Amino acid sequence: MLESMIHPVLSIGALAIAFGAILGFSAKKFAVKVDPRVEQVIAALPGANCGGCGFPGCAVFAEQVVSGEAAYNACPVAGVEETAEIAKLLGLEVSDSSRKSAYVKCGGTDDNIKRNYFYDGPKSCVAASQLASGGNKSCLYACIGLASCKNICPFSAIKMVNSVASIDRNKCTSCGKCVTACPKNLIEIAPDRAKVRVICNSKDKGKLVKENCRAGCIGCRLCEKHCEFDAVTVEDNIAHIDYDKCTLCLKCVDKCPAKAIKVC
């Protein structure tokens, strides 16, 4: 009885060893070689997995960087030291990449703007913006103030101040989630070196802007006329600043009668 059991056991054991050897050989033969730099880049990244680079996570981003499909400095969360480390791992020279952060193009605080009615609906900017007037503030372009951008920010970089979103530049990683969350398209990603910014997004004509908000751009073109470097243009009744041309002379700030251009 015992002998009759030994043979099957030995046979199964031999088969197991044989299949194990085959699997081991196959694993080595057909193994996909992973560039060791991928793990090194992952270790150098902050590990936020925010998707701000355009990829679903840090691991995928690291693979794309090593393969040359993504720029080594495309991670918005990585600081100067992390970016330099990644460049070093890839044997690249560090370029001067300006740090970016988001800012809100609206000065429509409770002190500056009128309200058409009391809103008691869902605490969602998207929901409020779908009303006939686009929200309860008198300016159609104003920040609705229901904190949709604040709630979606994974870095606690946004707070509400007098019914307008305010972004902490030191905490902001320019991941862009707040940009897509704002139904008014009021949030813009800009280089940190761009200190002079237009805090308004209204396309209305000056007279209507004055009626609705004390801090709105009235499109008077004084900023455009006094800028010696062609850094300011007025289109669709709103001033725009070319950050590459701006020299921080601050003439536009001084000349703006509505104080809609500020140093941030």
mmCIF file of C-alpha atoms in Angstrom:
data_model
loop_
_atom_site.group_PDB
_atom_site.id
_atom_site.type_symbol
_atom_site.label_atom_id
_atom_site.label_comp_id
_atom_site.label_asym_id
_atom_site.label_seq_id
_atom_site.Cartn_x
_atom_site.Cartn_y
_atom_site.Cartn_z
ATOM 1 C CA MET A 1 0.000 0.000 0.000
ATOM 2 C CA LEU A 2 2.797 2.319 0.994
ATOM 3 C CA GLU A 3 4.796 1.481 -2.103
ATOM 4 C CA SER A 4 1.810 2.212 -4.310
ATOM 5 C CA MET A 5 1.595 5.724 -2.815
ATOM 6 C CA ILE A 6 5.307 6.495 -3.082
ATOM 7 C CA HIS A 7 5.450 6.339 -6.872
ATOM 8 C CA PRO A 8 2.666 8.895 -7.493
ATOM 9 C CA VAL A 9 4.146 11.223 -4.867
ATOM 10 C CA LEU A 10 7.576 10.997 -6.437
ATOM 11 C CA SER A 11 6.102 11.515 -9.880
ATOM 12 C CA ILE A 12 4.192 14.607 -8.766
ATOM 13 C CA GLY A 13 7.296 15.931 -7.013
ATOM 14 C CA ALA A 14 9.388 15.386 -10.133
ATOM 15 C CA LEU A 15 6.791 17.148 -12.249
ATOM 16 C CA ALA A 16 6.702 20.052 -9.796
ATOM 17 C CA ILE A 17 10.479 20.406 -9.945
ATOM 18 C CA ALA A 18 10.432 20.212 -13.732
ATOM 19 C CA PHE A 19 7.671 22.801 -14.092
ATOM 20 C CA GLY A 20 9.406 25.012 -11.548
ATOM 21 C CA ALA A 21 12.618 24.867 -13.554
ATOM 22 C CA ILE A 22 10.731 25.668 -16.742
ATOM 23 C CA LEU A 23 8.961 28.642 -15.119
ATOM 24 C CA GLY A 24 12.212 29.897 -13.648
ATOM 25 C CA PHE A 25 13.929 29.679 -17.022
ATOM 26 C CA SER A 26 10.990 31.404 -18.736
ATOM 27 C CA ALA A 27 10.962 34.185 -16.173
ATOM 28 C CA LYS A 28 14.600 34.916 -16.836
ATOM 29 C CA LYS A 29 14.356 34.401 -20.564
ATOM 30 C CA PHE A 30 11.324 36.601 -21.161
ATOM 31 C CA ALA A 31 11.667 39.057 -18.282
ATOM 32 C CA VAL A 32 11.054 42.687 -19.192
ATOM 33 C CA LYS A 33 14.067 44.664 -18.170
ATOM 34 C CA VAL A 34 13.196 47.698 -16.046
ATOM 35 C CA ASP A 35 15.542 50.630 -16.115
ATOM 36 C CA PRO A 36 16.825 51.036 -12.532
ATOM 37 C CA ARG A 37 16.551 54.790 -12.945
ATOM 38 C CA VAL A 38 12.760 54.496 -12.818
ATOM 39 C CA GLU A 39 12.867 53.524 -9.137
ATOM 40 C CA GLN A 40 15.441 56.227 -8.488
ATOM 41 C CA VAL A 41 13.237 58.892 -10.074
ATOM 42 C CA ILE A 42 10.247 57.654 -8.071
ATOM 43 C CA ALA A 43 12.308 57.975 -4.896
ATOM 44 C CA ALA A 44 13.292 61.531 -5.850
ATOM 45 C CA LEU A 45 9.687 62.631 -6.463
ATOM 46 C CA PRO A 46 7.551 64.071 -3.627
ATOM 47 C CA GLY A 47 5.083 61.207 -4.043
ATOM 48 C CA ALA A 48 1.941 63.342 -4.114
ATOM 49 C CA ASN A 49 0.360 61.337 -6.982
ATOM 50 C CA CYS A 50 -1.695 64.440 -7.783
ATOM 51 C CA GLY A 51 -1.736 63.998 -11.556
ATOM 52 C CA GLY A 52 -0.539 67.557 -12.112
ATOM 53 C CA CYS A 53 2.135 66.266 -14.491
ATOM 54 C CA GLY A 54 -0.554 64.870 -16.780
ATOM 55 C CA PHE A 55 0.025 61.221 -15.828
ATOM 56 C CA PRO A 56 -2.041 59.057 -13.457
ATOM 57 C CA GLY A 57 0.669 58.793 -10.814
ATOM 58 C CA CYS A 58 4.327 59.261 -9.888
ATOM 59 C CA ALA A 59 5.332 55.770 -11.043
ATOM 60 C CA VAL A 60 3.950 56.272 -14.543
ATOM 61 C CA PHE A 61 5.478 59.750 -14.661
ATOM 62 C CA ALA A 62 8.879 58.321 -13.686
ATOM 63 C CA GLU A 63 8.668 55.728 -16.476
ATOM 64 C CA GLN A 64 7.821 58.427 -19.015
ATOM 65 C CA VAL A 65 10.649 60.653 -17.810
ATOM 66 C CA VAL A 66 13.238 57.888 -18.096
ATOM 67 C CA SER A 67 11.944 56.901 -21.543
ATOM 68 C CA GLY A 68 12.156 60.516 -22.675
ATOM 69 C CA GLU A 69 8.405 60.888 -23.214
ATOM 70 C CA ALA A 70 8.010 63.445 -20.404
ATOM 71 C CA ALA A 71 10.124 66.407 -19.297
ATOM 72 C CA TYR A 72 12.137 65.800 -16.143
ATOM 73 C CA ASN A 73 10.832 69.069 -14.641
ATOM 74 C CA ALA A 74 7.137 68.469 -15.412
ATOM 75 C CA CYS A 75 6.216 67.593 -11.825
ATOM 76 C CA PRO A 76 4.513 70.705 -10.395
ATOM 77 C CA VAL A 77 4.991 69.535 -6.801
ATOM 78 C CA ALA A 78 8.742 68.898 -6.992
ATOM 79 C CA GLY A 79 10.905 71.697 -5.685
ATOM 80 C CA VAL A 80 14.243 72.906 -7.003
ATOM 81 C CA GLU A 81 16.218 70.221 -5.152
ATOM 82 C CA GLU A 82 13.999 67.332 -6.291
ATOM 83 C CA THR A 83 14.044 68.557 -9.894
ATOM 84 C CA ALA A 84 17.825 68.889 -9.807
ATOM 85 C CA GLU A 85 18.140 65.353 -8.423
ATOM 86 C CA ILE A 86 15.995 63.929 -11.232
ATOM 87 C CA ALA A 87 18.056 65.770 -13.825
ATOM 88 C CA LYS A 88 21.226 64.405 -12.253
ATOM 89 C CA LEU A 89 19.889 60.841 -12.410
ATOM 90 C CA LEU A 90 19.211 61.302 -16.119
ATOM 91 C CA GLY A 91 22.522 62.988 -16.814
ATOM 92 C CA LEU A 92 20.853 66.242 -17.816
ATOM 93 C CA GLU A 93 21.680 69.848 -17.127
ATOM 94 C CA VAL A 94 19.166 71.694 -14.973
ATOM 95 C CA SER A 95 17.346 74.424 -16.853
ATOM 96 C CA ASP A 96 15.885 77.507 -15.217
ATOM 97 C CA SER A 97 12.276 76.395 -14.788
ATOM 98 C CA SER A 98 10.121 79.003 -13.137
ATOM 99 C CA ARG A 99 7.877 77.762 -10.361
ATOM 100 C CA LYS A 100 4.192 78.303 -11.016
ATOM 101 C CA SER A 101 1.127 78.720 -8.866
ATOM 102 C CA ALA A 102 -2.550 79.512 -9.288
ATOM 103 C CA TYR A 103 -4.275 82.814 -8.642
ATOM 104 C CA VAL A 104 -7.871 83.990 -8.714
ATOM 105 C CA LYS A 105 -8.780 86.711 -11.205
ATOM 106 C CA CYS A 106 -11.464 88.320 -9.078
ATOM 107 C CA GLY A 107 -11.705 91.141 -6.577
ATOM 108 C CA GLY A 108 -15.429 90.715 -6.072
ATOM 109 C CA THR A 109 -15.366 90.454 -2.290
ATOM 110 C CA ASP A 110 -18.333 91.282 -0.069
ATOM 111 C CA ASP A 111 -16.964 94.819 0.275
ATOM 112 C CA ASN A 112 -16.761 95.441 -3.471
ATOM 113 C CA ILE A 113 -19.730 93.733 -5.058
ATOM 114 C CA LYS A 114 -23.499 93.684 -4.903
ATOM 115 C CA ARG A 115 -25.739 90.657 -4.427
ATOM 116 C CA ASN A 116 -28.925 90.156 -6.392
ATOM 117 C CA TYR A 117 -30.535 87.682 -3.987
ATOM 118 C CA PHE A 118 -29.871 85.267 -1.119
ATOM 119 C CA TYR A 119 -28.697 81.882 -2.394
ATOM 120 C CA ASP A 120 -29.805 78.851 -0.398
ATOM 121 C CA GLY A 121 -29.117 76.059 -2.865
ATOM 122 C CA PRO A 122 -26.462 73.312 -3.011
ATOM 123 C CA LYS A 123 -23.024 74.413 -1.831
ATOM 124 C CA SER A 124 -21.572 73.991 -5.288
ATOM 125 C CA CYS A 125 -20.226 76.676 -7.611
ATOM 126 C CA VAL A 126 -21.300 74.627 -10.613
ATOM 127 C CA ALA A 127 -24.869 74.335 -9.329
ATOM 128 C CA ALA A 128 -25.082 78.053 -8.550
ATOM 129 C CA SER A 129 -23.582 79.033 -11.899
ATOM 130 C CA GLN A 130 -26.389 77.222 -13.719
ATOM 131 C CA LEU A 131 -28.967 79.661 -12.426
ATOM 132 C CA ALA A 132 -30.239 82.270 -14.887
ATOM 133 C CA SER A 133 -27.995 84.987 -13.439
ATOM 134 C CA GLY A 134 -24.986 82.691 -13.048
ATOM 135 C CA GLY A 135 -24.921 83.132 -9.289
ATOM 136 C CA ASN A 136 -26.195 85.669 -6.796
ATOM 137 C CA LYS A 137 -23.457 88.271 -7.307
ATOM 138 C CA SER A 138 -24.200 91.248 -9.527
ATOM 139 C CA CYS A 139 -21.154 90.576 -11.720
ATOM 140 C CA LEU A 140 -21.694 87.646 -14.060
ATOM 141 C CA TYR A 141 -17.947 86.899 -14.024
ATOM 142 C CA ALA A 142 -17.376 87.048 -10.249
ATOM 143 C CA CYS A 143 -16.212 84.264 -7.970
ATOM 144 C CA ILE A 144 -19.352 82.522 -6.720
ATOM 145 C CA GLY A 145 -17.677 81.838 -3.396
ATOM 146 C CA LEU A 146 -19.087 78.392 -2.583
ATOM 147 C CA ALA A 147 -15.610 76.855 -2.219
ATOM 148 C CA SER A 148 -15.673 74.195 -4.948
ATOM 149 C CA CYS A 149 -12.014 74.970 -5.686
ATOM 150 C CA LYS A 150 -11.136 74.892 -1.987
ATOM 151 C CA ASN A 151 -12.818 71.527 -1.509
ATOM 152 C CA ILE A 152 -11.008 69.898 -4.427
ATOM 153 C CA CYS A 153 -7.512 71.208 -3.584
ATOM 154 C CA PRO A 154 -5.449 68.273 -2.217
ATOM 155 C CA PHE A 155 -2.866 70.583 -0.661
ATOM 156 C CA SER A 156 -5.097 72.888 1.440
ATOM 157 C CA ALA A 157 -3.777 75.842 -0.564
ATOM 158 C CA ILE A 158 -7.136 77.611 -0.935
ATOM 159 C CA LYS A 159 -9.294 79.428 1.580
ATOM 160 C CA MET A 160 -12.331 81.646 1.197
ATOM 161 C CA VAL A 161 -11.895 85.312 2.129
ATOM 162 C CA ASN A 162 -14.968 87.548 1.953
ATOM 163 C CA SER A 163 -16.677 85.187 -0.510
ATOM 164 C CA VAL A 164 -13.709 85.010 -2.903
ATOM 165 C CA ALA A 165 -11.189 82.187 -3.188
ATOM 166 C CA SER A 166 -7.661 83.071 -2.059
ATOM 167 C CA ILE A 167 -4.674 80.875 -2.926
ATOM 168 C CA ASP A 168 -1.602 80.414 -0.734
ATOM 169 C CA ARG A 169 1.242 80.497 -3.220
ATOM 170 C CA ASN A 170 3.576 78.665 -0.837
ATOM 171 C CA LYS A 171 1.232 75.688 -0.625
ATOM 172 C CA CYS A 172 0.050 75.690 -4.234
ATOM 173 C CA THR A 173 1.639 73.091 -6.506
ATOM 174 C CA SER A 174 -0.087 74.246 -9.722
ATOM 175 C CA CYS A 175 -1.731 70.838 -10.093
ATOM 176 C CA GLY A 176 -4.603 72.596 -11.902
ATOM 177 C CA LYS A 177 -7.492 70.878 -10.134
ATOM 178 C CA CYS A 178 -8.917 74.202 -8.982
ATOM 179 C CA VAL A 179 -8.722 75.542 -12.535
ATOM 180 C CA THR A 180 -11.020 72.840 -13.856
ATOM 181 C CA ALA A 181 -13.320 73.079 -10.820
ATOM 182 C CA CYS A 182 -14.126 76.772 -11.336
ATOM 183 C CA PRO A 183 -17.177 77.193 -13.611
ATOM 184 C CA LYS A 184 -16.306 80.875 -14.133
ATOM 185 C CA ASN A 185 -12.769 80.180 -15.463
ATOM 186 C CA LEU A 186 -11.405 82.578 -12.869
ATOM 187 C CA ILE A 187 -8.324 80.626 -11.822
ATOM 188 C CA GLU A 188 -5.139 80.881 -13.838
ATOM 189 C CA ILE A 189 -1.737 79.222 -13.511
ATOM 190 C CA ALA A 190 1.051 81.787 -13.756
ATOM 191 C CA PRO A 191 4.795 81.925 -13.039
ATOM 192 C CA ASP A 192 5.620 83.017 -9.505
ATOM 193 C CA ARG A 193 7.928 85.642 -10.949
ATOM 194 C CA ALA A 194 4.832 87.313 -12.418
ATOM 195 C CA LYS A 195 4.139 89.609 -9.492
ATOM 196 C CA VAL A 196 1.834 92.027 -11.349
ATOM 197 C CA ARG A 197 -1.576 90.532 -12.067
ATOM 198 C CA VAL A 198 -5.049 91.593 -13.158
ATOM 199 C CA ILE A 199 -7.544 90.712 -10.432
ATOM 200 C CA CYS A 200 -10.596 90.759 -12.667
ATOM 201 C CA ASN A 201 -12.079 88.689 -15.463
ATOM 202 C CA SER A 202 -15.121 90.744 -16.465
ATOM 203 C CA LYS A 203 -15.763 91.273 -20.167
ATOM 204 C CA ASP A 204 -18.438 93.903 -19.491
ATOM 205 C CA LYS A 205 -17.995 97.524 -20.512
ATOM 206 C CA GLY A 206 -16.709 100.011 -17.985
ATOM 207 C CA LYS A 207 -20.037 101.568 -17.023
ATOM 208 C CA LEU A 208 -21.606 98.212 -16.186
ATOM 209 C CA VAL A 209 -18.485 97.083 -14.342
ATOM 210 C CA LYS A 210 -18.651 100.176 -12.136
ATOM 211 C CA GLU A 211 -22.280 99.459 -11.324
ATOM 212 C CA ASN A 212 -21.523 95.874 -10.326
ATOM 213 C CA CYS A 213 -18.106 95.916 -8.670
ATOM 214 C CA ARG A 214 -15.808 98.570 -7.249
ATOM 215 C CA ALA A 215 -12.697 96.489 -7.978
ATOM 216 C CA GLY A 216 -13.386 95.550 -11.601
ATOM 217 C CA CYS A 217 -11.324 96.471 -14.645
ATOM 218 C CA ILE A 218 -13.184 99.144 -16.633
ATOM 219 C CA GLY A 219 -11.089 98.771 -19.792
ATOM 220 C CA CYS A 220 -9.922 102.401 -19.746
ATOM 221 C CA ARG A 221 -6.546 101.464 -21.311
ATOM 222 C CA LEU A 222 -4.523 103.723 -18.999
ATOM 223 C CA CYS A 223 -2.396 100.704 -18.087
ATOM 224 C CA GLU A 224 -1.804 99.933 -21.752
ATOM 225 C CA LYS A 225 -0.921 103.547 -22.596
ATOM 226 C CA HIS A 226 1.610 103.962 -19.777
ATOM 227 C CA CYS A 227 3.406 100.630 -20.184
ATOM 228 C CA GLU A 228 6.692 101.324 -21.982
ATOM 229 C CA PHE A 229 7.365 97.659 -22.662
ATOM 230 C CA ASP A 230 4.150 96.633 -24.448
ATOM 231 C CA ALA A 231 3.453 94.209 -21.617
ATOM 232 C CA VAL A 232 -0.164 95.295 -21.131
ATOM 233 C CA THR A 233 -2.954 95.030 -23.679
ATOM 234 C CA VAL A 234 -6.698 95.503 -23.326
ATOM 235 C CA GLU A 235 -8.935 93.055 -25.158
ATOM 236 C CA ASP A 236 -12.647 92.387 -24.613
ATOM 237 C CA ASN A 237 -12.728 95.257 -22.103
ATOM 238 C CA ILE A 238 -10.197 93.573 -19.812
ATOM 239 C CA ALA A 239 -6.459 94.159 -19.293
ATOM 240 C CA HIS A 240 -4.017 91.323 -19.959
ATOM 241 C CA ILE A 241 -0.370 91.187 -18.885
ATOM 242 C CA ASP A 242 2.380 89.501 -20.887
ATOM 243 C CA TYR A 243 4.498 88.088 -18.079
ATOM 244 C CA ASP A 244 7.517 87.642 -20.343
ATOM 245 C CA LYS A 245 7.537 91.366 -21.160
ATOM 246 C CA CYS A 246 6.641 92.731 -17.726
ATOM 247 C CA THR A 247 9.583 94.428 -15.989
ATOM 248 C CA LEU A 248 7.779 95.202 -12.717
ATOM 249 C CA CYS A 249 7.958 98.943 -13.346
ATOM 250 C CA LEU A 250 4.482 99.087 -11.682
ATOM 251 C CA LYS A 251 3.201 101.963 -13.813
ATOM 252 C CA CYS A 252 0.106 99.956 -14.672
ATOM 253 C CA VAL A 253 -0.534 99.405 -10.970
ATOM 254 C CA ASP A 254 -0.209 103.105 -10.219
ATOM 255 C CA LYS A 255 -2.380 104.247 -13.134
ATOM 256 C CA CYS A 256 -5.283 101.795 -12.716
ATOM 257 C CA PRO A 257 -8.205 103.871 -11.366
ATOM 258 C CA ALA A 258 -10.105 100.769 -10.215
ATOM 259 C CA LYS A 259 -7.046 99.172 -8.600
ATOM 260 C CA ALA A 260 -7.793 96.042 -10.584
ATOM 261 C CA ILE A 261 -4.064 95.511 -11.261
ATOM 262 C CA LYS A 262 -2.126 94.545 -8.186
ATOM 263 C CA VAL A 263 1.228 93.254 -7.015
ATOM 264 C CA CYS A 264 0.619 89.754 -5.673
#
